[in-house]
């Protein structure tokens, strides 16, 4: 489904044409929340599905690197702050950080080869005490060691900006057969405001969630369900 189709489905589910009660801003907010819930659901099943990559070359020894400063990234696009919002690059969370030989676009690059993954910590105190290699504190990446001259690959989940009330054919993501869930999650927020419990909606939503889980866990190649696939760790080992 595209943006307009999800919008129209939401309108059908809530069946409220009174714009004094359900304004355009309300609808955009509910659908934004619905898509956030959808991405959280997908990530809970497949943590890597929405992962994107960006790279930084650490210029000198520093314990704190701003994630809101484009100068710290090889593509000049920060992942936090107002500029990240304007460029639709805003980070929701960092999944992992790795040390790589160079970004894939670098001249003479052998191609984004991983050296190792850094160990995350929850707080800057843990980083300072050697209980991890990095953490995110506010808009800053706090690191424990000197990574000057090294490329870091940040694997993160972006928080996309979509105008849900544009009623356009704009692309959402590649999970088109399951985008009904976005409208259903959004309709839940409307139901909370309306003080109503919609049992048919809950039943259908549970069915679609099972379909989504099956799709993500058995793979997107139908024959894949017939085979047992060996699982590798981050370093390519069985």
PDB file of C-alpha atoms in Angstrom:
ATOM      1  CA  UNK A   1       0.000   0.000   0.000  1.00  0.00           C
ATOM      2  CA  UNK A   2       1.055   3.592  -0.516  1.00  0.00           C
ATOM      3  CA  UNK A   3       0.450   6.649   1.685  1.00  0.00           C
ATOM      4  CA  UNK A   4      -2.916   7.494   0.134  1.00  0.00           C
ATOM      5  CA  UNK A   5      -4.199   3.932   0.403  1.00  0.00           C
ATOM      6  CA  UNK A   6      -3.260   3.710   4.089  1.00  0.00           C
ATOM      7  CA  UNK A   7      -4.935   7.073   4.699  1.00  0.00           C
ATOM      8  CA  UNK A   8      -8.128   5.949   2.964  1.00  0.00           C
ATOM      9  CA  UNK A   9      -8.189   2.666   4.897  1.00  0.00           C
ATOM     10  CA  UNK A  10      -7.819   4.546   8.178  1.00  0.00           C
ATOM     11  CA  UNK A  11     -10.717   6.813   7.241  1.00  0.00           C
ATOM     12  CA  UNK A  12     -12.835   3.765   6.459  1.00  0.00           C
ATOM     13  CA  UNK A  13     -11.962   2.093   9.765  1.00  0.00           C
ATOM     14  CA  UNK A  14     -12.837   5.089  11.933  1.00  0.00           C
ATOM     15  CA  UNK A  15     -15.805   6.091   9.737  1.00  0.00           C
ATOM     16  CA  UNK A  16     -15.835   9.691  10.954  1.00  0.00           C
ATOM     17  CA  UNK A  17     -16.268  12.416   8.350  1.00  0.00           C
ATOM     18  CA  UNK A  18     -16.748  15.201  10.919  1.00  0.00           C
ATOM     19  CA  UNK A  19     -13.526  17.214  10.599  1.00  0.00           C
ATOM     20  CA  UNK A  20     -14.388  19.246  13.681  1.00  0.00           C
ATOM     21  CA  UNK A  21     -13.828  16.064  15.701  1.00  0.00           C
ATOM     22  CA  UNK A  22     -11.232  14.321  13.528  1.00  0.00           C
ATOM     23  CA  UNK A  23      -9.069  17.039  11.990  1.00  0.00           C
ATOM     24  CA  UNK A  24      -6.390  16.577   9.348  1.00  0.00           C
ATOM     25  CA  UNK A  25      -3.742  17.131  12.034  1.00  0.00           C
ATOM     26  CA  UNK A  26      -5.374  14.457  14.204  1.00  0.00           C
ATOM     27  CA  UNK A  27      -5.313  11.999  11.326  1.00  0.00           C
ATOM     28  CA  UNK A  28      -1.650  12.733  10.556  1.00  0.00           C
ATOM     29  CA  UNK A  29      -0.754  12.255  14.233  1.00  0.00           C
ATOM     30  CA  UNK A  30      -2.614   8.945  14.520  1.00  0.00           C
ATOM     31  CA  UNK A  31      -1.077   7.584  11.316  1.00  0.00           C
ATOM     32  CA  UNK A  32       2.387   8.720  12.390  1.00  0.00           C
ATOM     33  CA  UNK A  33       1.895   6.874  15.678  1.00  0.00           C
ATOM     34  CA  UNK A  34       0.492   3.876  13.804  1.00  0.00           C
ATOM     35  CA  UNK A  35       3.513   3.677  11.541  1.00  0.00           C
ATOM     36  CA  UNK A  36       5.823   4.010  14.537  1.00  0.00           C
ATOM     37  CA  UNK A  37       4.025   1.057  16.154  1.00  0.00           C
ATOM     38  CA  UNK A  38       4.271  -0.882  12.880  1.00  0.00           C
ATOM     39  CA  UNK A  39       8.037  -0.345  12.674  1.00  0.00           C
ATOM     40  CA  UNK A  40       8.402  -1.343  16.328  1.00  0.00           C
ATOM     41  CA  UNK A  41       6.436  -4.533  15.632  1.00  0.00           C
ATOM     42  CA  UNK A  42       8.613  -5.370  12.621  1.00  0.00           C
ATOM     43  CA  UNK A  43      11.795  -4.644  14.571  1.00  0.00           C
ATOM     44  CA  UNK A  44      10.654  -6.874  17.448  1.00  0.00           C
ATOM     45  CA  UNK A  45      10.417  -9.754  14.952  1.00  0.00           C
ATOM     46  CA  UNK A  46      13.403  -8.899  12.737  1.00  0.00           C
ATOM     47  CA  UNK A  47      15.731  -6.403  14.475  1.00  0.00           C
ATOM     48  CA  UNK A  48      17.662  -5.775  11.256  1.00  0.00           C
ATOM     49  CA  UNK A  49      14.800  -5.146   8.844  1.00  0.00           C
ATOM     50  CA  UNK A  50      14.851  -1.353   8.999  1.00  0.00           C
ATOM     51  CA  UNK A  51      18.576  -0.988   9.697  1.00  0.00           C
ATOM     52  CA  UNK A  52      20.398   1.606   7.591  1.00  0.00           C
ATOM     53  CA  UNK A  53      24.095   2.439   7.513  1.00  0.00           C
ATOM     54  CA  UNK A  54      26.029   5.655   7.719  1.00  0.00           C
ATOM     55  CA  UNK A  55      29.754   6.252   8.170  1.00  0.00           C
ATOM     56  CA  UNK A  56      32.052   8.596   9.988  1.00  0.00           C
ATOM     57  CA  UNK A  57      35.800   9.145   9.745  1.00  0.00           C
ATOM     58  CA  UNK A  58      37.057  10.066  13.195  1.00  0.00           C
ATOM     59  CA  UNK A  59      39.522  12.913  12.497  1.00  0.00           C
ATOM     60  CA  UNK A  60      41.298  13.010  15.849  1.00  0.00           C
ATOM     61  CA  UNK A  61      41.286  11.632  19.358  1.00  0.00           C
ATOM     62  CA  UNK A  62      38.039  12.636  21.008  1.00  0.00           C
ATOM     63  CA  UNK A  63      35.854  11.042  23.653  1.00  0.00           C
ATOM     64  CA  UNK A  64      32.665  12.745  22.465  1.00  0.00           C
ATOM     65  CA  UNK A  65      31.519  12.948  18.832  1.00  0.00           C
ATOM     66  CA  UNK A  66      28.453  14.953  17.833  1.00  0.00           C
ATOM     67  CA  UNK A  67      25.826  13.022  15.893  1.00  0.00           C
ATOM     68  CA  UNK A  68      24.157  16.320  14.988  1.00  0.00           C
ATOM     69  CA  UNK A  69      27.168  17.679  13.079  1.00  0.00           C
ATOM     70  CA  UNK A  70      27.264  16.710   9.405  1.00  0.00           C
ATOM     71  CA  UNK A  71      31.014  17.325   9.310  1.00  0.00           C
ATOM     72  CA  UNK A  72      31.481  14.123  11.311  1.00  0.00           C
ATOM     73  CA  UNK A  73      29.859  11.969   8.609  1.00  0.00           C
ATOM     74  CA  UNK A  74      31.323  10.953   5.276  1.00  0.00           C
ATOM     75  CA  UNK A  75      28.083  11.894   3.473  1.00  0.00           C
ATOM     76  CA  UNK A  76      27.785  15.156   5.516  1.00  0.00           C
ATOM     77  CA  UNK A  77      24.306  14.112   6.757  1.00  0.00           C
ATOM     78  CA  UNK A  78      23.902  14.023  10.557  1.00  0.00           C
ATOM     79  CA  UNK A  79      21.484  11.597  12.170  1.00  0.00           C
ATOM     80  CA  UNK A  80      20.351  13.752  15.099  1.00  0.00           C
ATOM     81  CA  UNK A  81      19.258  17.353  15.441  1.00  0.00           C
ATOM     82  CA  UNK A  82      17.247  19.749  13.296  1.00  0.00           C
ATOM     83  CA  UNK A  83      19.294  19.122  10.157  1.00  0.00           C
ATOM     84  CA  UNK A  84      18.648  15.380  10.429  1.00  0.00           C
ATOM     85  CA  UNK A  85      14.917  16.078  10.608  1.00  0.00           C
ATOM     86  CA  UNK A  86      15.091  18.381   7.568  1.00  0.00           C
ATOM     87  CA  UNK A  87      17.024  15.751   5.590  1.00  0.00           C
ATOM     88  CA  UNK A  88      14.785  12.874   6.755  1.00  0.00           C
ATOM     89  CA  UNK A  89      17.769  11.108   8.347  1.00  0.00           C
ATOM     90  CA  UNK A  90      16.697  11.320  11.997  1.00  0.00           C
ATOM     91  CA  UNK A  91      17.848   8.336  14.053  1.00  0.00           C
ATOM     92  CA  UNK A  92      15.417   6.431  16.219  1.00  0.00           C
ATOM     93  CA  UNK A  93      18.076   4.145  17.696  1.00  0.00           C
ATOM     94  CA  UNK A  94      21.554   2.825  17.019  1.00  0.00           C
ATOM     95  CA  UNK A  95      21.599  -0.953  16.596  1.00  0.00           C
ATOM     96  CA  UNK A  96      25.361  -1.437  16.498  1.00  0.00           C
ATOM     97  CA  UNK A  97      28.605   0.292  15.565  1.00  0.00           C
ATOM     98  CA  UNK A  98      31.468  -1.369  13.729  1.00  0.00           C
ATOM     99  CA  UNK A  99      34.993  -0.443  12.746  1.00  0.00           C
ATOM    100  CA  UNK A 100      35.441  -0.815   8.967  1.00  0.00           C
ATOM    101  CA  UNK A 101      38.297  -0.341   6.523  1.00  0.00           C
ATOM    102  CA  UNK A 102      36.415   2.395   4.630  1.00  0.00           C
ATOM    103  CA  UNK A 103      32.900   3.249   3.431  1.00  0.00           C
ATOM    104  CA  UNK A 104      31.824   1.449   0.236  1.00  0.00           C
ATOM    105  CA  UNK A 105      31.963   4.665  -1.816  1.00  0.00           C
ATOM    106  CA  UNK A 106      35.529   5.558  -0.902  1.00  0.00           C
ATOM    107  CA  UNK A 107      38.055   5.711  -3.750  1.00  0.00           C
ATOM    108  CA  UNK A 108      40.154   2.556  -3.728  1.00  0.00           C
ATOM    109  CA  UNK A 109      37.887   0.982  -1.133  1.00  0.00           C
ATOM    110  CA  UNK A 110      37.818  -2.786  -0.883  1.00  0.00           C
ATOM    111  CA  UNK A 111      34.203  -2.464   0.182  1.00  0.00           C
ATOM    112  CA  UNK A 112      33.040  -1.763   3.717  1.00  0.00           C
ATOM    113  CA  UNK A 113      34.965  -4.660   5.273  1.00  0.00           C
ATOM    114  CA  UNK A 114      34.196  -5.123   8.954  1.00  0.00           C
ATOM    115  CA  UNK A 115      37.106  -5.200  11.379  1.00  0.00           C
ATOM    116  CA  UNK A 116      35.073  -5.655  14.554  1.00  0.00           C
ATOM    117  CA  UNK A 117      31.943  -4.464  16.336  1.00  0.00           C
ATOM    118  CA  UNK A 118      32.211  -2.149  19.314  1.00  0.00           C
ATOM    119  CA  UNK A 119      30.649  -3.205  22.607  1.00  0.00           C
ATOM    120  CA  UNK A 120      27.762  -0.950  23.660  1.00  0.00           C
ATOM    121  CA  UNK A 121      27.234   0.470  27.139  1.00  0.00           C
ATOM    122  CA  UNK A 122      24.157   2.064  28.678  1.00  0.00           C
ATOM    123  CA  UNK A 123      25.774   5.172  30.167  1.00  0.00           C
ATOM    124  CA  UNK A 124      28.841   7.355  29.784  1.00  0.00           C
ATOM    125  CA  UNK A 125      29.875   6.274  33.293  1.00  0.00           C
ATOM    126  CA  UNK A 126      30.030   2.652  32.132  1.00  0.00           C
ATOM    127  CA  UNK A 127      32.117   3.747  29.133  1.00  0.00           C
ATOM    128  CA  UNK A 128      34.551   5.628  31.389  1.00  0.00           C
ATOM    129  CA  UNK A 129      34.818   2.575  33.629  1.00  0.00           C
ATOM    130  CA  UNK A 130      35.701   0.291  30.724  1.00  0.00           C
ATOM    131  CA  UNK A 131      32.385  -1.584  30.748  1.00  0.00           C
ATOM    132  CA  UNK A 132      31.762  -0.849  27.076  1.00  0.00           C
ATOM    133  CA  UNK A 133      33.203   0.886  24.028  1.00  0.00           C
ATOM    134  CA  UNK A 134      30.466   3.449  23.404  1.00  0.00           C
ATOM    135  CA  UNK A 135      27.081   4.862  24.314  1.00  0.00           C
ATOM    136  CA  UNK A 136      24.802   7.614  23.025  1.00  0.00           C
ATOM    137  CA  UNK A 137      24.291  10.498  25.420  1.00  0.00           C
ATOM    138  CA  UNK A 138      21.944  13.191  24.128  1.00  0.00           C
ATOM    139  CA  UNK A 139      23.211  14.108  20.665  1.00  0.00           C
ATOM    140  CA  UNK A 140      26.709  12.757  21.282  1.00  0.00           C
ATOM    141  CA  UNK A 141      28.467   9.457  20.717  1.00  0.00           C
ATOM    142  CA  UNK A 142      30.670   8.766  23.738  1.00  0.00           C
ATOM    143  CA  UNK A 143      33.616   6.476  22.979  1.00  0.00           C
ATOM    144  CA  UNK A 144      36.130   4.814  25.258  1.00  0.00           C
ATOM    145  CA  UNK A 145      39.157   4.706  22.976  1.00  0.00           C
ATOM    146  CA  UNK A 146      41.054   6.718  20.410  1.00  0.00           C
ATOM    147  CA  UNK A 147      39.504   5.974  17.011  1.00  0.00           C
ATOM    148  CA  UNK A 148      41.294   8.783  15.174  1.00  0.00           C
ATOM    149  CA  UNK A 149      41.861   7.961  11.513  1.00  0.00           C
ATOM    150  CA  UNK A 150      39.378   5.059  11.665  1.00  0.00           C
ATOM    151  CA  UNK A 151      36.063   4.657   9.879  1.00  0.00           C
ATOM    152  CA  UNK A 152      33.079   3.776  12.023  1.00  0.00           C
ATOM    153  CA  UNK A 153      29.951   2.252  10.510  1.00  0.00           C
ATOM    154  CA  UNK A 154      26.801   3.207  12.375  1.00  0.00           C
ATOM    155  CA  UNK A 155      23.960   0.778  11.810  1.00  0.00           C
ATOM    156  CA  UNK A 156      20.818   2.541  12.905  1.00  0.00           C
ATOM    157  CA  UNK A 157      17.058   2.695  12.540  1.00  0.00           C
ATOM    158  CA  UNK A 158      15.742   5.905  11.047  1.00  0.00           C
ATOM    159  CA  UNK A 159      12.553   7.678  12.037  1.00  0.00           C
ATOM    160  CA  UNK A 160      11.013   8.488   8.637  1.00  0.00           C
ATOM    161  CA  UNK A 161       9.008  11.633   8.019  1.00  0.00           C
ATOM    162  CA  UNK A 162       5.831  11.024   6.019  1.00  0.00           C
ATOM    163  CA  UNK A 163       2.947  13.390   5.317  1.00  0.00           C
ATOM    164  CA  UNK A 164       0.107  10.945   5.824  1.00  0.00           C
ATOM    165  CA  UNK A 165      -2.643  13.367   4.857  1.00  0.00           C
ATOM    166  CA  UNK A 166      -1.145  14.136   1.448  1.00  0.00           C
ATOM    167  CA  UNK A 167      -3.283  11.263   0.066  1.00  0.00           C
ATOM    168  CA  UNK A 168      -0.454  10.593  -2.370  1.00  0.00           C
ATOM    169  CA  UNK A 169       0.987   7.504  -4.026  1.00  0.00           C
ATOM    170  CA  UNK A 170       4.222   7.990  -2.081  1.00  0.00           C
ATOM    171  CA  UNK A 171       6.250   4.914  -1.166  1.00  0.00           C
ATOM    172  CA  UNK A 172       6.258   3.802   2.488  1.00  0.00           C
ATOM    173  CA  UNK A 173       8.491   0.705   2.627  1.00  0.00           C
ATOM    174  CA  UNK A 174       8.716  -2.750   1.066  1.00  0.00           C
ATOM    175  CA  UNK A 175       6.213  -4.393   3.428  1.00  0.00           C
ATOM    176  CA  UNK A 176       3.274  -3.365   1.242  1.00  0.00           C
ATOM    177  CA  UNK A 177       1.137  -6.507   1.861  1.00  0.00           C
ATOM    178  CA  UNK A 178       1.138  -5.714   5.580  1.00  0.00           C
ATOM    179  CA  UNK A 179       0.505  -1.976   5.585  1.00  0.00           C
ATOM    180  CA  UNK A 180      -3.091  -2.505   6.673  1.00  0.00           C
ATOM    181  CA  UNK A 181      -1.594  -2.749  10.157  1.00  0.00           C
ATOM    182  CA  UNK A 182      -0.529   0.909  10.002  1.00  0.00           C
ATOM    183  CA  UNK A 183      -4.136   2.003   9.570  1.00  0.00           C
ATOM    184  CA  UNK A 184      -5.289  -0.454  12.243  1.00  0.00           C
ATOM    185  CA  UNK A 185      -2.740   0.756  14.783  1.00  0.00           C
ATOM    186  CA  UNK A 186      -3.739   4.347  13.978  1.00  0.00           C
ATOM    187  CA  UNK A 187      -7.423   3.464  14.418  1.00  0.00           C
ATOM    188  CA  UNK A 188      -6.590   2.179  17.904  1.00  0.00           C
ATOM    189  CA  UNK A 189      -5.469   5.663  18.930  1.00  0.00           C
ATOM    190  CA  UNK A 190      -8.723   7.074  17.615  1.00  0.00           C
ATOM    191  CA  UNK A 191     -10.651   4.400  19.555  1.00  0.00           C
ATOM    192  CA  UNK A 192      -8.867   5.399  22.776  1.00  0.00           C
ATOM    193  CA  UNK A 193      -9.929   8.996  22.253  1.00  0.00           C
ATOM    194  CA  UNK A 194     -13.464   7.894  21.350  1.00  0.00           C
ATOM    195  CA  UNK A 195     -13.619   5.652  24.412  1.00  0.00           C
ATOM    196  CA  UNK A 196     -14.712   2.645  22.347  1.00  0.00           C
ATOM    197  CA  UNK A 197     -13.470  -0.939  22.053  1.00  0.00           C
ATOM    198  CA  UNK A 198     -13.548  -2.263  18.504  1.00  0.00           C
ATOM    199  CA  UNK A 199     -13.532  -6.052  18.724  1.00  0.00           C
ATOM    200  CA  UNK A 200     -13.579  -6.749  14.942  1.00  0.00           C
ATOM    201  CA  UNK A 201     -10.565  -4.430  14.586  1.00  0.00           C
ATOM    202  CA  UNK A 202      -8.686  -6.288  17.312  1.00  0.00           C
ATOM    203  CA  UNK A 203      -9.417  -9.679  15.719  1.00  0.00           C
ATOM    204  CA  UNK A 204      -8.312  -8.548  12.271  1.00  0.00           C
ATOM    205  CA  UNK A 205      -5.227  -6.854  13.679  1.00  0.00           C
ATOM    206  CA  UNK A 206      -4.162 -10.028  15.485  1.00  0.00           C
ATOM    207  CA  UNK A 207      -4.556 -12.008  12.253  1.00  0.00           C
ATOM    208  CA  UNK A 208      -2.482  -9.510  10.271  1.00  0.00           C
ATOM    209  CA  UNK A 209       0.205  -9.512  12.961  1.00  0.00           C
ATOM    210  CA  UNK A 210       0.474 -13.309  12.676  1.00  0.00           C
ATOM    211  CA  UNK A 211       0.795 -12.980   8.901  1.00  0.00           C
ATOM    212  CA  UNK A 212       3.522 -10.363   9.310  1.00  0.00           C
ATOM    213  CA  UNK A 213       5.423 -12.555  11.757  1.00  0.00           C
ATOM    214  CA  UNK A 214       5.190 -15.554   9.419  1.00  0.00           C
ATOM    215  CA  UNK A 215       6.397 -13.447   6.510  1.00  0.00           C
ATOM    216  CA  UNK A 216       9.395 -12.080   8.399  1.00  0.00           C
ATOM    217  CA  UNK A 217      10.416 -15.329  10.096  1.00  0.00           C
ATOM    218  CA  UNK A 218      10.088 -17.768   7.189  1.00  0.00           C
ATOM    219  CA  UNK A 219      11.727 -15.463   4.688  1.00  0.00           C
ATOM    220  CA  UNK A 220      10.553 -13.688   1.578  1.00  0.00           C
ATOM    221  CA  UNK A 221      11.462 -16.600  -0.712  1.00  0.00           C
ATOM    222  CA  UNK A 222       8.678 -19.191  -0.569  1.00  0.00           C
ATOM    223  CA  UNK A 223      10.956 -22.214  -1.003  1.00  0.00           C
ATOM    224  CA  UNK A 224      13.023 -21.046   1.953  1.00  0.00           C
ATOM    225  CA  UNK A 225      10.496 -22.591   4.357  1.00  0.00           C
ATOM    226  CA  UNK A 226      11.566 -26.064   3.167  1.00  0.00           C
ATOM    227  CA  UNK A 227      15.144 -25.707   4.356  1.00  0.00           C
ATOM    228  CA  UNK A 228      17.000 -25.243   7.623  1.00  0.00           C
ATOM    229  CA  UNK A 229      19.328 -22.277   7.256  1.00  0.00           C
ATOM    230  CA  UNK A 230      22.550 -22.255   9.313  1.00  0.00           C
ATOM    231  CA  UNK A 231      22.721 -19.161  11.519  1.00  0.00           C
ATOM    232  CA  UNK A 232      25.857 -17.024  11.510  1.00  0.00           C
ATOM    233  CA  UNK A 233      26.928 -14.559  14.147  1.00  0.00           C
ATOM    234  CA  UNK A 234      27.998 -10.972  13.404  1.00  0.00           C
ATOM    235  CA  UNK A 235      31.482 -12.134  12.480  1.00  0.00           C
ATOM    236  CA  UNK A 236      30.342 -14.658   9.891  1.00  0.00           C
ATOM    237  CA  UNK A 237      30.975 -17.717  12.064  1.00  0.00           C
ATOM    238  CA  UNK A 238      28.515 -20.584  12.422  1.00  0.00           C
TER     239      UNK A 238
END
